[in-house]
PDB file of C-alpha atoms in Angstrom:
ATOM      1  CA  GLN A   1     122.102  70.443 165.586  1.00 53.00           C
ATOM      2  CA  MET A   2     125.252  68.412 166.076  1.00 56.00           C
ATOM      3  CA  ASN A   3     125.410  66.672 169.415  1.00 57.00           C
ATOM      4  CA  ALA A   4     128.661  67.908 170.776  1.00 58.00           C
ATOM      5  CA  ASN A   5     128.949  71.232 169.099  1.00 60.00           C
ATOM      6  CA  ASP A   6     129.830  74.546 170.601  1.00 64.00           C
ATOM      7  CA  CYS A   7     127.444  76.715 168.665  1.00 69.00           C
ATOM      8  CA  HIS A   8     126.745  79.402 171.204  1.00 69.00           C
ATOM      9  CA  ASP A   9     125.138  82.609 169.886  1.00 72.00           C
ATOM     10  CA  PRO A  10     125.470  81.755 166.198  1.00 78.00           C
ATOM     11  CA  PRO A  11     125.687  84.764 163.884  1.00 86.00           C
ATOM     12  CA  LYS A  12     122.368  86.162 162.616  1.00 88.00           C
ATOM     13  CA  TYR A  13     123.893  86.698 159.171  1.00 92.00           C
ATOM     14  CA  TRP A  14     125.230  84.598 156.327  1.00 95.00           C
ATOM     15  CA  THR A  15     128.892  83.588 156.842  1.00 95.00           C
ATOM     16  CA  ILE A  16     131.470  81.941 154.640  1.00 96.00           C
ATOM     17  CA  HIS A  17     131.844  78.165 154.308  1.00 95.00           C
ATOM     18  CA  GLY A  18     134.729  78.161 151.872  1.00 96.00           C
ATOM     19  CA  LEU A  19     136.158  78.931 148.463  1.00 97.00           C
ATOM     20  CA  TRP A  20     136.275  75.604 146.601  1.00 95.00           C
ATOM     21  CA  PRO A  21     137.864  74.742 143.303  1.00 94.00           C
ATOM     22  CA  ASP A  22     135.788  72.162 141.394  1.00 88.00           C
ATOM     23  CA  ARG A  23     136.869  68.559 141.459  1.00 76.00           C
ATOM     24  CA  ALA A  24     139.920  69.015 143.652  1.00 77.00           C
ATOM     25  CA  GLU A  25     140.670  68.020 147.217  1.00 78.00           C
ATOM     26  CA  ASP A  26     143.804  67.850 149.405  1.00 80.00           C
ATOM     27  CA  CYS A  27     146.142  68.960 146.623  1.00 91.00           C
ATOM     28  CA  ASN A  28     149.298  69.661 148.576  1.00 91.00           C
ATOM     29  CA  ARG A  29     149.409  67.967 151.944  1.00 89.00           C
ATOM     30  CA  THR A  30     152.840  69.365 152.670  1.00 95.00           C
ATOM     31  CA  TRP A  31     151.682  73.011 152.564  1.00 96.00           C
ATOM     32  CA  HIS A  32     150.547  73.462 156.144  1.00 96.00           C
ATOM     33  CA  PHE A  33     148.183  76.125 157.364  1.00 97.00           C
ATOM     34  CA  ASN A  34     149.961  78.904 159.199  1.00 97.00           C
ATOM     35  CA  VAL A  35     147.654  81.367 160.956  1.00 96.00           C
ATOM     36  CA  THR A  36     150.317  84.075 161.203  1.00 97.00           C
ATOM     37  CA  GLU A  37     150.079  84.561 157.458  1.00 98.00           C
ATOM     38  CA  ILE A  38     146.519  85.803 157.781  1.00 97.00           C
ATOM     39  CA  LYS A  39     146.957  87.832 160.994  1.00 96.00           C
ATOM     40  CA  ASP A  40     146.026  91.058 159.113  1.00 97.00           C
ATOM     41  CA  LEU A  41     142.709  89.470 158.156  1.00 97.00           C
ATOM     42  CA  MET A  42     141.807  88.199 161.641  1.00 95.00           C
ATOM     43  CA  SER A  43     138.992  90.556 162.542  1.00 94.00           C
ATOM     44  CA  ASP A  44     137.254  89.978 159.198  1.00 97.00           C
ATOM     45  CA  MET A  45     137.898  86.229 159.430  1.00 96.00           C
ATOM     46  CA  ARG A  46     136.336  86.023 162.894  1.00 92.00           C
ATOM     47  CA  HIS A  47     133.356  88.007 161.757  1.00 93.00           C
ATOM     48  CA  TYR A  48     132.623  86.671 158.267  1.00 96.00           C
ATOM     49  CA  TRP A  49     134.158  83.190 158.471  1.00 95.00           C
ATOM     50  CA  PRO A  50     133.589  82.037 162.070  1.00 90.00           C
ATOM     51  CA  ASP A  51     134.054  78.448 163.249  1.00 86.00           C
ATOM     52  CA  VAL A  52     130.821  77.854 165.176  1.00 78.00           C
ATOM     53  CA  LEU A  53     131.500  74.186 165.870  1.00 77.00           C
ATOM     54  CA  HIS A  54     134.859  74.101 167.641  1.00 71.00           C
ATOM     55  CA  SER A  55     135.778  75.971 170.744  1.00 62.00           C
ATOM     56  CA  SER A  56     139.557  75.768 170.374  1.00 60.00           C
ATOM     57  CA  LEU A  57     141.183  78.797 171.946  1.00 59.00           C
ATOM     58  CA  ASN A  58     141.929  80.606 168.695  1.00 66.00           C
ATOM     59  CA  ARG A  59     139.245  78.876 166.617  1.00 79.00           C
ATOM     60  CA  THR A  60     141.389  78.240 163.596  1.00 90.00           C
ATOM     61  CA  GLN A  61     140.425  74.554 163.046  1.00 89.00           C
ATOM     62  CA  PHE A  62     137.819  75.389 160.404  1.00 91.00           C
ATOM     63  CA  TRP A  63     140.220  77.600 158.433  1.00 95.00           C
ATOM     64  CA  LYS A  64     142.933  74.999 158.643  1.00 94.00           C
ATOM     65  CA  HIS A  65     140.510  72.406 157.248  1.00 93.00           C
ATOM     66  CA  GLU A  66     139.441  74.676 154.349  1.00 95.00           C
ATOM     67  CA  TRP A  67     143.048  75.522 153.498  1.00 96.00           C
ATOM     68  CA  ASP A  68     144.275  71.903 153.625  1.00 95.00           C
ATOM     69  CA  LYS A  69     141.301  70.605 151.562  1.00 94.00           C
ATOM     70  CA  HIS A  70     140.548  73.423 149.133  1.00 96.00           C
ATOM     71  CA  GLY A  71     143.046  76.275 149.503  1.00 96.00           C
ATOM     72  CA  THR A  72     146.051  74.177 148.502  1.00 96.00           C
ATOM     73  CA  CYS A  73     144.205  73.335 145.324  1.00 95.00           C
ATOM     74  CA  ALA A  74     142.971  76.856 144.610  1.00 95.00           C
ATOM     75  CA  ALA A  75     146.574  78.014 144.913  1.00 95.00           C
ATOM     76  CA  THR A  76     147.373  76.776 141.417  1.00 93.00           C
ATOM     77  CA  LEU A  77     145.845  80.131 140.357  1.00 95.00           C
ATOM     78  CA  GLU A  78     148.189  83.048 140.715  1.00 96.00           C
ATOM     79  CA  ILE A  79     145.501  85.237 142.331  1.00 97.00           C
ATOM     80  CA  LEU A  80     145.093  82.602 145.092  1.00 97.00           C
ATOM     81  CA  ASN A  81     148.626  81.327 145.439  1.00 96.00           C
ATOM     82  CA  SER A  82     149.228  82.069 149.122  1.00 98.00           C
ATOM     83  CA  GLN A  83     147.218  81.728 152.291  1.00 98.00           C
ATOM     84  CA  LYS A  84     146.901  85.514 152.528  1.00 98.00           C
ATOM     85  CA  LYS A  85     145.600  85.706 148.940  1.00 98.00           C
ATOM     86  CA  TYR A  86     143.246  82.717 149.312  1.00 98.00           C
ATOM     87  CA  PHE A  87     141.566  83.870 152.471  1.00 98.00           C
ATOM     88  CA  GLY A  88     141.694  87.528 151.520  1.00 98.00           C
ATOM     89  CA  LYS A  89     140.080  86.886 148.151  1.00 98.00           C
ATOM     90  CA  ALA A  90     137.347  84.764 149.701  1.00 98.00           C
ATOM     91  CA  LEU A  91     136.550  87.664 152.061  1.00 98.00           C
ATOM     92  CA  GLU A  92     136.587  90.056 149.128  1.00 98.00           C
ATOM     93  CA  LEU A  93     134.178  87.867 147.138  1.00 98.00           C
ATOM     94  CA  TYR A  94     131.886  87.559 150.141  1.00 98.00           C
ATOM     95  CA  LYS A  95     131.649  91.311 150.454  1.00 97.00           C
ATOM     96  CA  HIS A  96     131.212  91.696 146.714  1.00 97.00           C
ATOM     97  CA  VAL A  97     128.350  89.159 146.591  1.00 97.00           C
ATOM     98  CA  ASP A  98     126.840  90.859 149.696  1.00 97.00           C
ATOM     99  CA  LEU A  99     124.229  88.113 150.125  1.00 96.00           C
ATOM    100  CA  ASN A 100     122.871  89.439 153.391  1.00 95.00           C
ATOM    101  CA  SER A 101     121.717  92.788 151.991  1.00 94.00           C
ATOM    102  CA  CYS A 102     120.677  91.366 148.598  1.00 93.00           C
ATOM    103  CA  LEU A 103     118.295  88.879 150.188  1.00 94.00           C
ATOM    104  CA  LEU A 104     116.741  91.609 152.292  1.00 93.00           C
ATOM    105  CA  LYS A 105     116.408  93.923 149.312  1.00 93.00           C
ATOM    106  CA  ALA A 106     114.721  91.067 147.477  1.00 90.00           C
ATOM    107  CA  GLY A 107     112.251  90.726 150.332  1.00 91.00           C
ATOM    108  CA  ILE A 108     113.701  87.349 151.432  1.00 94.00           C
ATOM    109  CA  LYS A 109     114.172  87.315 155.183  1.00 93.00           C
ATOM    110  CA  PRO A 110     113.883  84.828 158.012  1.00 94.00           C
ATOM    111  CA  SER A 111     110.221  84.007 158.574  1.00 93.00           C
ATOM    112  CA  SER A 112     107.984  81.525 160.326  1.00 90.00           C
ATOM    113  CA  SER A 113     105.974  81.052 157.120  1.00 92.00           C
ATOM    114  CA  TYR A 114     107.256  79.199 154.079  1.00 94.00           C
ATOM    115  CA  TYR A 115     108.737  80.428 150.802  1.00 96.00           C
ATOM    116  CA  GLU A 116     108.575  78.855 147.379  1.00 96.00           C
ATOM    117  CA  MET A 117     112.058  77.789 146.292  1.00 96.00           C
ATOM    118  CA  THR A 118     111.410  78.937 142.720  1.00 95.00           C
ATOM    119  CA  ALA A 119     110.608  82.448 144.002  1.00 94.00           C
ATOM    120  CA  ILE A 120     113.894  82.543 145.970  1.00 95.00           C
ATOM    121  CA  LYS A 121     115.875  81.348 142.962  1.00 95.00           C
ATOM    122  CA  GLU A 122     114.230  83.836 140.714  1.00 94.00           C
ATOM    123  CA  ALA A 123     114.878  86.760 143.113  1.00 93.00           C
ATOM    124  CA  LEU A 124     118.567  85.809 143.351  1.00 95.00           C
ATOM    125  CA  ARG A 125     118.814  85.398 139.604  1.00 95.00           C
ATOM    126  CA  ARG A 126     117.311  88.846 139.035  1.00 94.00           C
ATOM    127  CA  PHE A 127     119.718  90.334 141.524  1.00 93.00           C
ATOM    128  CA  TYR A 128     122.930  88.646 140.426  1.00 95.00           C
ATOM    129  CA  GLY A 129     122.267  87.766 136.815  1.00 96.00           C
ATOM    130  CA  VAL A 130     123.360  84.193 137.545  1.00 96.00           C
ATOM    131  CA  THR A 131     121.812  81.199 139.219  1.00 94.00           C
ATOM    132  CA  PRO A 132     123.461  80.176 142.488  1.00 95.00           C
ATOM    133  CA  LYS A 133     123.133  76.658 143.942  1.00 95.00           C
ATOM    134  CA  ILE A 134     120.881  76.631 146.979  1.00 96.00           C
ATOM    135  CA  GLN A 135     121.318  73.773 149.405  1.00 95.00           C
ATOM    136  CA  CYS A 136     118.823  72.653 152.073  1.00 95.00           C
ATOM    137  CA  LEU A 137     118.383  70.393 155.004  1.00 92.00           C
ATOM    138  CA  PRO A 138     115.707  67.898 153.913  1.00 92.00           C
ATOM    139  CA  PRO A 139     112.353  67.812 155.711  1.00 92.00           C
ATOM    140  CA  GLU A 140     112.511  66.112 159.126  1.00 86.00           C
ATOM    141  CA  GLU A 141     110.213  63.128 159.669  1.00 88.00           C
ATOM    142  CA  GLY A 142     106.574  64.241 159.564  1.00 90.00           C
ATOM    143  CA  GLU A 143     107.527  67.665 158.235  1.00 90.00           C
ATOM    144  CA  LYS A 144     106.815  68.886 154.688  1.00 93.00           C
ATOM    145  CA  ALA A 145     109.326  71.741 154.410  1.00 95.00           C
ATOM    146  CA  GLN A 146     112.988  71.844 153.593  1.00 96.00           C
ATOM    147  CA  THR A 147     115.233  74.396 155.362  1.00 94.00           C
ATOM    148  CA  ILE A 148     117.745  76.653 153.572  1.00 94.00           C
ATOM    149  CA  GLY A 149     121.226  75.725 154.725  1.00 92.00           C
ATOM    150  CA  GLN A 150     123.758  77.111 152.264  1.00 95.00           C
ATOM    151  CA  ILE A 151     123.830  79.298 149.176  1.00 96.00           C
ATOM    152  CA  GLU A 152     126.702  78.608 146.821  1.00 96.00           C
ATOM    153  CA  PHE A 153     127.909  81.035 144.189  1.00 97.00           C
ATOM    154  CA  CYS A 154     130.067  79.872 141.263  1.00 97.00           C
ATOM    155  CA  PHE A 155     132.931  81.777 139.691  1.00 97.00           C
ATOM    156  CA  THR A 156     135.152  81.452 136.675  1.00 96.00           C
ATOM    157  CA  LYS A 157     138.914  81.083 137.161  1.00 94.00           C
ATOM    158  CA  GLU A 158     138.976  84.881 136.681  1.00 96.00           C
ATOM    159  CA  LEU A 159     136.552  85.056 139.628  1.00 96.00           C
ATOM    160  CA  GLN A 160     133.639  86.414 137.655  1.00 97.00           C
ATOM    161  CA  LEU A 161     130.185  85.222 138.712  1.00 97.00           C
ATOM    162  CA  VAL A 162     128.797  82.448 136.551  1.00 97.00           C
ATOM    163  CA  ASN A 163     125.758  80.135 136.628  1.00 97.00           C
ATOM    164  CA  CYS A 164     126.110  77.150 138.913  1.00 94.00           C
ATOM    165  CA  THR A 165     125.160  74.005 137.024  1.00 82.00           C
ATOM    166  CA  VAL A 166     124.052  70.874 138.848  1.00 64.00           C
ATOM    167  CA  PRO A 167     124.268  67.761 136.710  1.00 58.00           C
ATOM    168  CA  GLU A 168     121.027  65.774 137.136  1.00 52.00           C
ATOM    169  CA  ASP A 169     122.824  62.603 138.055  1.00 47.00           C
ATOM    170  CA  GLU A 170     125.064  63.779 140.817  1.00 47.00           C
ATOM    171  CA  SER A 171     124.916  65.933 143.920  1.00 50.00           C
ATOM    172  CA  ASN A 172     128.036  67.920 144.606  1.00 48.00           C
ATOM    173  CA  PRO A 173     130.799  65.737 146.130  1.00 47.00           C
ATOM    174  CA  MET A 174     132.301  68.871 147.667  1.00 47.00           C
ATOM    175  CA  GLN A 175     129.459  69.137 150.154  1.00 46.00           C
ATOM    176  CA  ALA A 176     129.846  65.628 151.454  1.00 44.00           C
ATOM    177  CA  HIS A 177     131.988  66.697 154.402  1.00 45.00           C
ATOM    178  CA  LEU A 178     129.368  69.078 155.742  1.00 49.00           C
ATOM    179  CA  LYS A 179     127.089  66.943 157.866  1.00 50.00           C
ATOM    180  CA  LEU A 180     124.752  68.626 160.329  1.00 47.00           C
ATOM    181  CA  GLY A 181     123.621  66.088 162.869  1.00 46.00           C
ATOM    182  CA  THR A 182     122.304  63.203 160.784  1.00 46.00           C
ATOM    183  CA  SER A 183     120.921  65.500 158.129  1.00 60.00           C
ATOM    184  CA  GLU A 184     123.067  66.424 155.220  1.00 83.00           C
ATOM    185  CA  LEU A 185     122.776  69.398 152.950  1.00 88.00           C
ATOM    186  CA  SER A 186     121.684  68.628 149.410  1.00 91.00           C
ATOM    187  CA  VAL A 187     120.429  70.701 146.477  1.00 93.00           C
ATOM    188  CA  CYS A 188     116.995  72.074 147.395  1.00 95.00           C
ATOM    189  CA  HIS A 189     113.872  70.713 145.676  1.00 95.00           C
ATOM    190  CA  ASP A 190     112.044  73.290 143.587  1.00 95.00           C
ATOM    191  CA  ASN A 191     108.614  72.012 144.613  1.00 94.00           C
ATOM    192  CA  LEU A 192     109.007  71.715 148.395  1.00 95.00           C
ATOM    193  CA  PRO A 193     107.917  74.501 150.686  1.00 96.00           C
ATOM    194  CA  THR A 194     111.008  76.144 152.036  1.00 97.00           C
ATOM    195  CA  TYR A 195     111.745  77.405 155.527  1.00 95.00           C
ATOM    196  CA  TYR A 196     114.210  80.245 156.142  1.00 95.00           C
ATOM    197  CA  PRO A 197     114.431  80.406 159.950  1.00 90.00           C
ATOM    198  CA  SER A 198     116.339  83.063 161.930  1.00 83.00           C
ATOM    199  CA  GLU A 199     118.014  80.131 163.661  1.00 73.00           C
ATOM    200  CA  VAL A 200     117.778  76.358 163.415  1.00 64.00           C
ATOM    201  CA  GLN A 201     116.050  74.897 166.479  1.00 57.00           C
TER     202      GLN A 201
END
């Protein structure tokens, strides 16, 4: 939806946004992103963690941003203390969570009719044993339905799945940098009809 984006043929499956430590940003500005450190991961990175907004030749801008802002903070953990470990572990967690097939198995697939958010949450909770945080684009003017935009899973420092908790009085500051057009993702409302489109028009 962004005006000047380069989102040609967006993937028809859920991709990775990032692996974010809580309450930490830009932890080590001197530790610069170096794409050669993740050259072994490239085919997986391009497939599961694509940059759909920037058409730079090698499309590494998104990964650089995630490393600078979040990876350098995550690297305080030994299991994530290099670029190879950080990106490799994020890919591993993505495959372990396997959101694409779990949603399908739970009967949740892109549709032109609406879902109830509580039903989606319940299906995911049954599947994973934890409650993820589901984020939506709010209804556009004159519309009544929100649109699913992002599903966030929470992990312990040992990278075990855990419930995501959303304090009532704050939305997640970590999502503030993801703006789609003028709409911004925020935690979905339980009582709004919910649209899960195959692609955003």
